[in-house]
Short mmCIF file of C-alpha atoms in Angstrom, two decimals:
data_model
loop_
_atom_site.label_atom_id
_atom_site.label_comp_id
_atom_site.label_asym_id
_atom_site.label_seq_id
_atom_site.Cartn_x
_atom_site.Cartn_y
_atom_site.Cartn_z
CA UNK A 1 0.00 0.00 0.00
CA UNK A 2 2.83 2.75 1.13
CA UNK A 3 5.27 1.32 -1.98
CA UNK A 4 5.02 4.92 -4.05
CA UNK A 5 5.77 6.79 -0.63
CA UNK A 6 8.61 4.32 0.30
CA UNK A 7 11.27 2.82 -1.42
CA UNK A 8 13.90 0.79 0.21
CA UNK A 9 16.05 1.28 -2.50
CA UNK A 10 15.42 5.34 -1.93
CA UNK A 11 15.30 5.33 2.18
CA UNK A 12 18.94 5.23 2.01
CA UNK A 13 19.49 8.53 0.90
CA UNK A 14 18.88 9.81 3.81
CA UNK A 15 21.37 8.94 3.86
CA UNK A 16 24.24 7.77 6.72
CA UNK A 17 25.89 5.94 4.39
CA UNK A 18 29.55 7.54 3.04
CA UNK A 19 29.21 4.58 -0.01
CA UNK A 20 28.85 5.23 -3.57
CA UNK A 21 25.10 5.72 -3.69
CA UNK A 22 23.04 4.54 -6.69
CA UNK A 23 22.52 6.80 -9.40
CA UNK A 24 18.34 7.95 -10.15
CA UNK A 25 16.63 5.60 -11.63
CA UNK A 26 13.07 6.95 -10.96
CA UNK A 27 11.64 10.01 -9.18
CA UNK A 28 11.14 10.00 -5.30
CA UNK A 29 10.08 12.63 -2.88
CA UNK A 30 11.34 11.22 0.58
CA UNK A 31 8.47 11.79 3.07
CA UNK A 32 9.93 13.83 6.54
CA UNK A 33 8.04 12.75 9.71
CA UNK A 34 9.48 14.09 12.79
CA UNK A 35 10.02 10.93 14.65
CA UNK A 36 10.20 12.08 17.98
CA UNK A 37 7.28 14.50 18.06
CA UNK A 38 5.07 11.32 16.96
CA UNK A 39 6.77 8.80 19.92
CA UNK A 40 6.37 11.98 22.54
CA UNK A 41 2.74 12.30 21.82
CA UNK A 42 2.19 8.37 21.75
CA UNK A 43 -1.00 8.82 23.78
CA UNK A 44 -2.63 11.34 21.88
CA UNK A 45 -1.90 9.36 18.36
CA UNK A 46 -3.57 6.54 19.80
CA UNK A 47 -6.80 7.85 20.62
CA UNK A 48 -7.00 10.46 17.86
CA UNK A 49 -6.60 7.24 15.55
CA UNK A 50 -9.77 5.62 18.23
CA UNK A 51 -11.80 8.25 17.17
CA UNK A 52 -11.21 8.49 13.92
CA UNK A 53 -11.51 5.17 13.62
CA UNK A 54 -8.39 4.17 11.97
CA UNK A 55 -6.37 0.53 12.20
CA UNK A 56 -4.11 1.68 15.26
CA UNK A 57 -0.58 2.01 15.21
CA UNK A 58 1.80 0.12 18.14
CA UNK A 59 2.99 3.61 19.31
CA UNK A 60 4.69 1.72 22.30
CA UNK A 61 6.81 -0.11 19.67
CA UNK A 62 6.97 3.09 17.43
CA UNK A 63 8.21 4.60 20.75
CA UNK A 64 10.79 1.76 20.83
CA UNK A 65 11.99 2.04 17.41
CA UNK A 66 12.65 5.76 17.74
CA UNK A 67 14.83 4.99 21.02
CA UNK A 68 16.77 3.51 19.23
CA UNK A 69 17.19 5.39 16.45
CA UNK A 70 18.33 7.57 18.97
CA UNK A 71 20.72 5.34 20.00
CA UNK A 72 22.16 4.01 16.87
CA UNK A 73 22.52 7.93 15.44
CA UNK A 74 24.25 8.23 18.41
CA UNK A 75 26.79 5.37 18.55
CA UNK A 76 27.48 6.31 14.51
CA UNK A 77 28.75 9.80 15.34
CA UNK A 78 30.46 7.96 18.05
CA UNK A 79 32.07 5.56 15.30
CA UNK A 80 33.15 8.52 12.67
CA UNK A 81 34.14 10.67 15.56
CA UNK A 82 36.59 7.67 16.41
CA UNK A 83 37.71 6.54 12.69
CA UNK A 84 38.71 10.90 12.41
CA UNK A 85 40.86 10.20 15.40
CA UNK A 86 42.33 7.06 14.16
CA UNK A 87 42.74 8.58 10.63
CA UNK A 88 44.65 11.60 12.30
CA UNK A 89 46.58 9.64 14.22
CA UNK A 90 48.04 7.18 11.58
CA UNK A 91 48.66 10.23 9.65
CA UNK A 92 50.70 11.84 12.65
CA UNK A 93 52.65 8.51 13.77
CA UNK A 94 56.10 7.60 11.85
CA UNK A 95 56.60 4.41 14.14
CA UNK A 96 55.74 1.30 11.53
CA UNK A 97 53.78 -1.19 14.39
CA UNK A 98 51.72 1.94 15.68
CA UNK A 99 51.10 3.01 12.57
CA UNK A 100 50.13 -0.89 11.04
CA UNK A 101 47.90 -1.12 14.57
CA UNK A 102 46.00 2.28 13.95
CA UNK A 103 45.36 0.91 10.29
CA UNK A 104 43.92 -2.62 11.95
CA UNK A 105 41.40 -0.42 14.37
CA UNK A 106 40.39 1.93 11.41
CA UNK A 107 39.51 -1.09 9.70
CA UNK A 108 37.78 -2.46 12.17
CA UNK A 109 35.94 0.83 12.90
CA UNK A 110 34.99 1.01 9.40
CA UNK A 111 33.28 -2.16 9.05
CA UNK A 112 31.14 -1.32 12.52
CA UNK A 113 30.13 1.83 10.38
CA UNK A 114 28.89 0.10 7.95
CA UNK A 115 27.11 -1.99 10.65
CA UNK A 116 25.68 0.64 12.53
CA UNK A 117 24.35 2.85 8.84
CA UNK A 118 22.56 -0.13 7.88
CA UNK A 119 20.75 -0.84 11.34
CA UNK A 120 19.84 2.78 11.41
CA UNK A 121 18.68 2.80 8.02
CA UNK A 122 16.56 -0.19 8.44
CA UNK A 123 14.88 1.54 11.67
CA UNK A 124 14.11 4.26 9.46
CA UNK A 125 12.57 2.23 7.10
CA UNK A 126 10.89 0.60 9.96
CA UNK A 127 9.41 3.81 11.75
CA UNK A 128 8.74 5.52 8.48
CA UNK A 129 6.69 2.57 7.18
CA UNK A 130 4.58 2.82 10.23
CA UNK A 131 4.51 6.54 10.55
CA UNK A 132 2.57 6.92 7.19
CA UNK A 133 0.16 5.16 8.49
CA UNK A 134 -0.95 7.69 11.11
CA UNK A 135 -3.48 10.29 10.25
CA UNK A 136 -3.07 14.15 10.65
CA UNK A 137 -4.33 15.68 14.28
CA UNK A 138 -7.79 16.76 14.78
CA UNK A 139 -8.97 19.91 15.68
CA UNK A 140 -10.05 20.24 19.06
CA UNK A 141 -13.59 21.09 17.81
CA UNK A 142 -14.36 18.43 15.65
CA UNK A 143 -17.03 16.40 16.56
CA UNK A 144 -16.38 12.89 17.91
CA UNK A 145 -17.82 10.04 15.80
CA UNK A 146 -19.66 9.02 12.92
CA UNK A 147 -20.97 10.97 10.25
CA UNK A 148 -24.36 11.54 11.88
CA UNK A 149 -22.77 13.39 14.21
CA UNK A 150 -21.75 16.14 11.47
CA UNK A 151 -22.67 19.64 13.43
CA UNK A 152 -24.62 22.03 11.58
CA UNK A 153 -22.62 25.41 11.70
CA UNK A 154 -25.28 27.07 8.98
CA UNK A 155 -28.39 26.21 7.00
CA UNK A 156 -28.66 28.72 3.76
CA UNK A 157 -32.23 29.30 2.31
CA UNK A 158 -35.32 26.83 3.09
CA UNK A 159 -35.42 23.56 1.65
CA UNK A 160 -38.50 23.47 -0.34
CA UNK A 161 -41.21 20.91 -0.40
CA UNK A 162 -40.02 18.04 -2.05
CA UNK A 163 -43.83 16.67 -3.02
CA UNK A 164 -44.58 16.02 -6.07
CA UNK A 165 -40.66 17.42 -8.03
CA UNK A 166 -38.61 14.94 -10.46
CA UNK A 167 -35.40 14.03 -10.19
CA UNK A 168 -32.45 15.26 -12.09
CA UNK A 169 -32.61 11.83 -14.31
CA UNK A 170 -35.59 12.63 -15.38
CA UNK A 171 -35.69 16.75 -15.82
CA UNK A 172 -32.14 16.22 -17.84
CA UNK A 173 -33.63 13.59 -19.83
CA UNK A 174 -37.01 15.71 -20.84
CA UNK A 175 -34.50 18.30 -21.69
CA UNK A 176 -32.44 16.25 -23.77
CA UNK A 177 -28.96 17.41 -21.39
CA UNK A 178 -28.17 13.89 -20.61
CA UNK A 179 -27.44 10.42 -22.35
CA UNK A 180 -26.90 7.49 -19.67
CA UNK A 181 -27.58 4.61 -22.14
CA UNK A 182 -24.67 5.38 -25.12
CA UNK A 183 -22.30 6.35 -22.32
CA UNK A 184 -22.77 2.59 -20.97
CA UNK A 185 -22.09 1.30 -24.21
CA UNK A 186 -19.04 3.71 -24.47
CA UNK A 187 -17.77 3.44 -21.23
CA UNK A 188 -19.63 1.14 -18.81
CA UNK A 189 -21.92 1.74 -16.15
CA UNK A 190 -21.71 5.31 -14.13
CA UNK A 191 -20.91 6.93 -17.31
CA UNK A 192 -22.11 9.87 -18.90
CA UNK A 193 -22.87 12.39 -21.60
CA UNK A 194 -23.65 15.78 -20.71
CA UNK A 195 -25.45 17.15 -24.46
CA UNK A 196 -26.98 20.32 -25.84
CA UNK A 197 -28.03 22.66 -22.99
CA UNK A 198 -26.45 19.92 -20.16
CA UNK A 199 -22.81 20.70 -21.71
CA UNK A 200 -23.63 24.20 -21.62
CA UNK A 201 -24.35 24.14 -18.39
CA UNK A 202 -21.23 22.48 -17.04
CA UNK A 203 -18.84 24.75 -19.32
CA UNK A 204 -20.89 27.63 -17.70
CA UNK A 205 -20.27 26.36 -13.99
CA UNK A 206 -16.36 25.87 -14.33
CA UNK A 207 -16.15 29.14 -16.06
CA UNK A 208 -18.29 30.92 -13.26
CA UNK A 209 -15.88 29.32 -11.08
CA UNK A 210 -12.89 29.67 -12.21
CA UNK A 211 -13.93 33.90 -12.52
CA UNK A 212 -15.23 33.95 -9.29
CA UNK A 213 -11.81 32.50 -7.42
CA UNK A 214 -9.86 34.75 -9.90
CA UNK A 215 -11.88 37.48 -8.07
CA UNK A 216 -10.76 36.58 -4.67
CA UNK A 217 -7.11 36.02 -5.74
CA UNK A 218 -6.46 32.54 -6.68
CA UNK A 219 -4.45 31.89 -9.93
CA UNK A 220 -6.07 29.79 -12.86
CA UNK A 221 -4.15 26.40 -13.44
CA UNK A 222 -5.27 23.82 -16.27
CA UNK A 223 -4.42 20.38 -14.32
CA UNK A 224 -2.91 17.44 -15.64
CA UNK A 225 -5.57 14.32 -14.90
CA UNK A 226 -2.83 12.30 -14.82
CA UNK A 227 -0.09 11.86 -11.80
CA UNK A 228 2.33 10.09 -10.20
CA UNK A 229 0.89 7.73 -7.59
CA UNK A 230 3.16 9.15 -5.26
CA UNK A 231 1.34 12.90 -5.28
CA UNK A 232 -1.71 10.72 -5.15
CA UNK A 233 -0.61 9.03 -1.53
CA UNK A 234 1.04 11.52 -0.38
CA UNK A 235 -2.31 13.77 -0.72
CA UNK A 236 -3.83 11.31 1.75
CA UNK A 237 -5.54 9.08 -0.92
CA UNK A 238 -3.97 5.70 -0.56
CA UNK A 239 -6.62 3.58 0.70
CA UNK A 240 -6.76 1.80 4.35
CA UNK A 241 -5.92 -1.93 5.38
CA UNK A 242 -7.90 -4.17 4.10
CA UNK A 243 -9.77 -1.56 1.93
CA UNK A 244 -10.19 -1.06 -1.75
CA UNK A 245 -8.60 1.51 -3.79
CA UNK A 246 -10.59 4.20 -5.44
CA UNK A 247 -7.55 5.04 -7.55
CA UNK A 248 -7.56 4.29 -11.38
CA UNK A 249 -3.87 2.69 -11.56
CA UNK A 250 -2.32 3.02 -15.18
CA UNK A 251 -0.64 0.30 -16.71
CA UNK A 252 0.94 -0.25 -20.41
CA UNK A 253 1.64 -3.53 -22.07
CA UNK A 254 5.38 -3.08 -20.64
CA UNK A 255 4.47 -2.63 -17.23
CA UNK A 256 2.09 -3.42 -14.67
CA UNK A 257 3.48 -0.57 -12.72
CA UNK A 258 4.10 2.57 -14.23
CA UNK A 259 3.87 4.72 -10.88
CA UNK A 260 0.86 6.46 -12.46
CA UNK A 261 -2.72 6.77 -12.20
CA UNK A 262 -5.53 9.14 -12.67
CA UNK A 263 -6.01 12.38 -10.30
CA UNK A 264 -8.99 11.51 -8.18
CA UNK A 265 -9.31 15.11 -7.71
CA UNK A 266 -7.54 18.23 -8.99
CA UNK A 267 -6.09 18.87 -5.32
CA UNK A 268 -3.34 16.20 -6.51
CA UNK A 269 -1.86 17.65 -9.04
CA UNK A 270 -2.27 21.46 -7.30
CA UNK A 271 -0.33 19.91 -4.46
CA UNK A 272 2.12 18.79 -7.00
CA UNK A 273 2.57 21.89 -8.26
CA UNK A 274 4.22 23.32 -5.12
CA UNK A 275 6.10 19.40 -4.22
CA UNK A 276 9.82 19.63 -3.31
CA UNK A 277 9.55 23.97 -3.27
CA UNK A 278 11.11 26.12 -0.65
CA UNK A 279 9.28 29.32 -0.95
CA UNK A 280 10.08 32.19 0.78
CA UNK A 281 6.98 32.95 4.03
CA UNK A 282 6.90 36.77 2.78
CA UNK A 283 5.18 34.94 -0.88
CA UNK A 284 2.89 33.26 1.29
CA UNK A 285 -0.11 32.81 1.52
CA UNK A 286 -0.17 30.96 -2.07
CA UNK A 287 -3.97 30.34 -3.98
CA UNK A 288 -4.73 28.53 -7.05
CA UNK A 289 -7.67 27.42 -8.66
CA UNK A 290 -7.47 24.28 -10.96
CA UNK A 291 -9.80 22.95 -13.14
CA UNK A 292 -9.63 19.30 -13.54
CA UNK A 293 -11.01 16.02 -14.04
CA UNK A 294 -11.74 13.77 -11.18
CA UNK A 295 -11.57 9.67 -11.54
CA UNK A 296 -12.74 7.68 -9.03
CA UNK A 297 -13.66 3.64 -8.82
CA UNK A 298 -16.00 3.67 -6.36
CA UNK A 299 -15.04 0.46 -5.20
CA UNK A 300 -17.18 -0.63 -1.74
CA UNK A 301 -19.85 2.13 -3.05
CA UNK A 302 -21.57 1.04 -6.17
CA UNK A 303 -24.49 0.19 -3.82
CA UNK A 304 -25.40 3.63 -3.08
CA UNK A 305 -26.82 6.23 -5.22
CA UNK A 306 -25.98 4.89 -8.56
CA UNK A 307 -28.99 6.64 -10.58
CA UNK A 308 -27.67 9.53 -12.78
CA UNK A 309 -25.05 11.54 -11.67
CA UNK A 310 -24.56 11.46 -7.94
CA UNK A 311 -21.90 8.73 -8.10
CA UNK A 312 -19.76 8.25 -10.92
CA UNK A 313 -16.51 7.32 -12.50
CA UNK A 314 -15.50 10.66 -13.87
CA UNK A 315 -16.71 14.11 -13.75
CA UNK A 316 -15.76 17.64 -14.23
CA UNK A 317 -14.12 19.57 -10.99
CA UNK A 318 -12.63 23.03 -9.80
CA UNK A 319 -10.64 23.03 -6.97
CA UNK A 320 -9.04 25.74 -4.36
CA UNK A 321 -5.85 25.07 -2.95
CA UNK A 322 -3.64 27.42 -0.87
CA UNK A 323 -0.26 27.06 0.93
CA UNK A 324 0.25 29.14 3.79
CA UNK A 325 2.16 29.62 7.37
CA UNK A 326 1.06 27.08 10.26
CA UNK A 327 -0.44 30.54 11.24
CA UNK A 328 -2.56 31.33 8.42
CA UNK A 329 -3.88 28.58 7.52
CA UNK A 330 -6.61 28.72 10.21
CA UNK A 331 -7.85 31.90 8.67
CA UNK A 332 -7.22 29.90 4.90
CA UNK A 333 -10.05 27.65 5.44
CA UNK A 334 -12.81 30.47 6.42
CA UNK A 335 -11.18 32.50 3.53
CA UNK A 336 -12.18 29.32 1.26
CA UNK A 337 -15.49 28.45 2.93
CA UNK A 338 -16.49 32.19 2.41
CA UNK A 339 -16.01 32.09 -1.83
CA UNK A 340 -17.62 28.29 -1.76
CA UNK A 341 -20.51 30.04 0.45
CA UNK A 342 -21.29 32.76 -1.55
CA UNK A 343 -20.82 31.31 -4.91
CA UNK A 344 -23.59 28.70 -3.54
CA UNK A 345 -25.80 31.75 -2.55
CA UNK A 346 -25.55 33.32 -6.10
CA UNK A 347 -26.62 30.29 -7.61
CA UNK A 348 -29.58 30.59 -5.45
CA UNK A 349 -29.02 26.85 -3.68
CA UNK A 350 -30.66 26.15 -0.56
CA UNK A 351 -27.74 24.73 1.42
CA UNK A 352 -26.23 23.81 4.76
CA UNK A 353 -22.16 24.06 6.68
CA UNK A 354 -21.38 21.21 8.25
CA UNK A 355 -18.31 20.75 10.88
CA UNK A 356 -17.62 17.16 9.68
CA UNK A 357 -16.75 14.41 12.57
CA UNK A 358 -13.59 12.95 13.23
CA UNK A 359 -14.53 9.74 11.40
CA UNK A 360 -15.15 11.62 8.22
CA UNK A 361 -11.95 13.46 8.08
CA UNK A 362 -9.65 10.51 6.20
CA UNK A 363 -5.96 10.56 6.81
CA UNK A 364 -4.97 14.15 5.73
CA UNK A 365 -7.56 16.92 7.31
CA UNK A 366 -7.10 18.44 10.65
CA UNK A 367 -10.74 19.80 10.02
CA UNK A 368 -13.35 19.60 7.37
CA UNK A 369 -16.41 21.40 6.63
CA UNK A 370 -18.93 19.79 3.94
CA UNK A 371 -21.37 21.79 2.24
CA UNK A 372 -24.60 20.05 1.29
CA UNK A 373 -27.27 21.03 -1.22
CA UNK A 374 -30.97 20.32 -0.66
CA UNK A 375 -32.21 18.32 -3.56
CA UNK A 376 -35.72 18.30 -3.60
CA UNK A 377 -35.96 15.33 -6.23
CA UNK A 378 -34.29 13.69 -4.07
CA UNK A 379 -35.93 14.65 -1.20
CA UNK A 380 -32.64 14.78 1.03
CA UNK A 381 -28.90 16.57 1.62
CA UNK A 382 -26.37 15.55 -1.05
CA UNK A 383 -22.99 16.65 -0.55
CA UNK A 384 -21.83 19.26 -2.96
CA UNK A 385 -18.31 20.45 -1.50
CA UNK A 386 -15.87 20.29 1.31
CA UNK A 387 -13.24 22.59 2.40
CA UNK A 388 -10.33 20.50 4.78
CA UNK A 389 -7.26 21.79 6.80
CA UNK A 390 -4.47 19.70 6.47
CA UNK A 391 -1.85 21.57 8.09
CA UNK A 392 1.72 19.93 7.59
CA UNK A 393 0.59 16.44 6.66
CA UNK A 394 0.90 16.80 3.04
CA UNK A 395 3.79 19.09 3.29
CA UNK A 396 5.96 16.75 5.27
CA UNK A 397 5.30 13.74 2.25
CA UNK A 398 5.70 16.12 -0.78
CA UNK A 399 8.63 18.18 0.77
CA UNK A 400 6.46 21.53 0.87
CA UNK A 401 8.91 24.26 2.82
CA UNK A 402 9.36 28.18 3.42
CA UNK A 403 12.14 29.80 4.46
CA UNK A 404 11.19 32.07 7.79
CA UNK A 405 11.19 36.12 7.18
CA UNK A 406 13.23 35.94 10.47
CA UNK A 407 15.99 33.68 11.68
CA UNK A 408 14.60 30.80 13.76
CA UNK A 409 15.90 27.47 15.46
CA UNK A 410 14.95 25.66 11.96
CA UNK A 411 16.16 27.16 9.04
CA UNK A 412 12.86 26.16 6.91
CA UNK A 413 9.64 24.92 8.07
CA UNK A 414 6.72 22.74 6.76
CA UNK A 415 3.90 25.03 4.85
CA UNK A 416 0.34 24.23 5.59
CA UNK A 417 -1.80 23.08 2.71
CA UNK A 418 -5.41 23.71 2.23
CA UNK A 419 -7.93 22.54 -0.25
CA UNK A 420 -12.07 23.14 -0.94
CA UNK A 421 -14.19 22.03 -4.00
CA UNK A 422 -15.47 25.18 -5.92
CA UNK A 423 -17.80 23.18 -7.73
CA UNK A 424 -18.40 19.55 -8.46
CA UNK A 425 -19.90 19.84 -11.47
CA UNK A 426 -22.58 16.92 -11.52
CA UNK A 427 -23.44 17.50 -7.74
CA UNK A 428 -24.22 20.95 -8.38
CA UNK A 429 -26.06 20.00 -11.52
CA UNK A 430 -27.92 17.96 -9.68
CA UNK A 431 -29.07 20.67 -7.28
CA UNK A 432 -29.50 23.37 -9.89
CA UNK A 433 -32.07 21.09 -11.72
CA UNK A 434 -34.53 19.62 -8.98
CA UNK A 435 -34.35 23.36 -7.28
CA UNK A 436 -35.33 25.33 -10.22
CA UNK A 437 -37.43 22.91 -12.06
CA UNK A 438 -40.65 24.33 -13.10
CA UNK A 439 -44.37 22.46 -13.72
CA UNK A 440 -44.02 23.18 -17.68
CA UNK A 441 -40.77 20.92 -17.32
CA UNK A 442 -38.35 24.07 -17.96
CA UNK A 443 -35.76 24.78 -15.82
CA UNK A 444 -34.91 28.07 -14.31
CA UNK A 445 -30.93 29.21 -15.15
CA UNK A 446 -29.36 30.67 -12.06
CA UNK A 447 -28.48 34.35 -13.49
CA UNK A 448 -25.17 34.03 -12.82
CA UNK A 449 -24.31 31.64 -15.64
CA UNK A 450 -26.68 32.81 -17.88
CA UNK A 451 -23.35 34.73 -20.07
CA UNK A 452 -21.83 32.00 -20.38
CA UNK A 453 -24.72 29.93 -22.26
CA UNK A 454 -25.34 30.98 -25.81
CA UNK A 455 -28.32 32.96 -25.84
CA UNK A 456 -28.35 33.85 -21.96
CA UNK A 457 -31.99 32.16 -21.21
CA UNK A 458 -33.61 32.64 -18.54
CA UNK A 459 -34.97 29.25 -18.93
CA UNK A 460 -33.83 25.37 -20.28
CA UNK A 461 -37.57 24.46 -22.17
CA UNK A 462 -37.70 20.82 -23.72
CA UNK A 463 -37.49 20.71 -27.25
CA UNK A 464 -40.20 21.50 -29.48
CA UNK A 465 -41.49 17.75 -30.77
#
């Protein structure tokens, strides 16, 4: 599961090793966990990964293994302390036996060197094996538990009566926005094509959008939908023990393994954008807004909400992602969840905030908030976006840094990353469909995209038969 985050071959760079180290063969971003903070807060780990319900972690052995790595880091200065001295002292000596004896020890020191680098390495290995399997913190307000025990933080608009209203299957399909039966034949099942007004209307959500972060001062980036499954985990996305993957894996006739698969969501590749940088903390805060395309399996989920286009393989996505100081990141998220609240409002959405429980937060997000839609043809919530905090766990596995303004103990530190969905483009479909549907079978356009649909109407009618 943790093979794209660590590489035996790689963990040796670390490296303690003076040997002739092999040259790059492939690329490799060596995840830095602070060791000690994790076996110091031992206690707290465990029952942060209790209520998050996550496969717990030994942290009395993790505890262990960082003694002694301690110890061995230790006893290796000790040893090249000792071969300088030797080395010195043959140099300095002209008497033949002293000088024959000093060569003996420095041999002898050498090989315990060697010893003591490959203990320490495979410790390493050990602890950061084990290490990437603990989630990020929690906030202290989180909720504990499940995800019924989400707290409302806001309810926007009233959710209207859902008696009598279609669902977005069938308004799209009396429309003629939406083909579900060629797209199985095309594709398979949870497939789609978006037609006539439908692709309109998607086109007109990303670019509404994209303007709308532009507006707040977040830079446009095209994504790349596919990444190195490294990015992928080190986003938070590998999957559990004894769970299945919702990557898409890419393979070629050459190899089962390329290292590659498809971005689940365009936070990968935004993160990716800023992997292995040292910025400077005066050019931070950092914002981007990247419109991508998100590919997910679905595996363990087909069972749920598989009519139209709640749940499928592929769909169109803009995402916010900022980098910031452990300081601002706190102030980040409301930054984010204040643009994903009031484009919601413009497109006239009844909607609700949620402060999502710790059991809902996956492996990277301090917090989350979700924001849900009410969809009246479906006569419930459906989620619609999230906004997470996930501090330094991202930057830590894709080597994210800044360089303090002033001098401190560390000469860089870890940047905090950030990430919110600006829309989801089926989701909000979805909602914009069953909320604005009208008895005639038309469907209101919220105002706001009307510019970007040729001939601005003020209303999707069915076509003339």
């Amino acid at each position: 599961m943790l093979k794209h985050l660590v590489s035996k071959r790689h963990i040796a760079r670390r490296c303690y090793s003076t040997a002739k180290q092999h040259p790059k063969s492939e690329f490799h971003i060596q995840p830095k966990l602070d060791f000690t903070q994790l076996a110091e807060n031992a206690s707290i780990i465990e029952k942060n990964m209790v209520d998050r319900n996550y496969d717990k972690i030994d942290m009395t052995l993790f505890a262990q293994l960082n003694q002694q790595r301690l110890n061995l880091y230790k006893h290796l200065v000790s040893l090249k302390t000792k071969r300088n001295d030797l080395s010195s002292a043959t140099r300095a000596t002209s008497v033949k036996e002293e000088r024959n004896e000093l060569i003996h020890q420095g041999k002898q020191v050498k090989q315990d060197i060697k010893l003591c680098e490959e203990q320490l390495n495979q410790t390493e290995t050990q602890l950061l094996e084990q290490g990437l399997m603990i989630p990020n913190n929690t906030h202290q307000n989180s909720p504990i538990g499940s995800e019924e025990m989400a707290r409302i933080i806001k309810v926007v608009g009233t959710p209207i009566d859902a008696k009598g209203k279609k669902d977005h299957v069938a308004i799209a399909t009396g429309l003629n926005m939406l083909d579900l039966e060629q797209a199985a034949i095309a594709s398979g099942s949870s497939f789609y094509y978006l037609q006539g007004m439908g692709a309109f209307l998607e086109l007109a959500l990303i670019q509404y959008a994209m303007h709308k972060a532009a507006s707040r001062g977040f830079l446009g980036v095209l994504t790349p939908d596919i990444v190195r499954t490294q990015m992928a985990y080190g986003c938070g996305f590998q999957p559990r023990r004894g769970e299945s993957s919702q990557i898409y894996d890419i393979a070629t006739k050459s190899s089962a393994d390329t290292g590659l698969c498809l971005a689940g969501t365009a936070e990968i590749p935004l993160a990716g954008k800023f992997a292995t940088k040292l910025l400077n903390e005066q050019d931070l805060p950092q914002k981007v807004v990247g419109f991508g395309h998100a590919f997910r399996t679905e595996a363990g989920g087909r069972g749920l909400e598989t009519k139209g286009l709640y749940r499928v393989h592929q769909f169109s996505k803009v995402e916010l992602f900022a980098v910031t100081t452990p300081d601002q990141s706190e102030e980040m998220m409301e930054e984010i969840r204040s643009l994903q609240e009031d484009m919601f409002t413009e497109l006239g959405l009844c909607f609700r905030i949620l402060d999502m429980p710790t059991e809902e937060l996956g492996a990277s997000a301090f917090r989350k908030y979700d924001m849900e839609a009410w969809m009246p043809g479906r006569a419930k919530w459906g989620e619609i976006s999230s906004t997470s905090n996930c501090t330094d766990y991202q930057s830590r596995r894709l080597s994210i840094r800044y360089r303090p303004k002033y001098q401190t103990a560390k000469n860089t530190q870890f940047c905090h990353t950030l990430n919110g969905t600006a829309i989801a483009v089926p989701r909000v479909i979805i909602a914009i469909l069953e909320t604005f549907q009208q008895d005639n079978g038309s469907v209101r356009v919220p105002k706001v995209l009307r510019r970007w649909i040729p001939g601005e109407p003020e209303y999707f009618h069915p076509p003339s038969k």
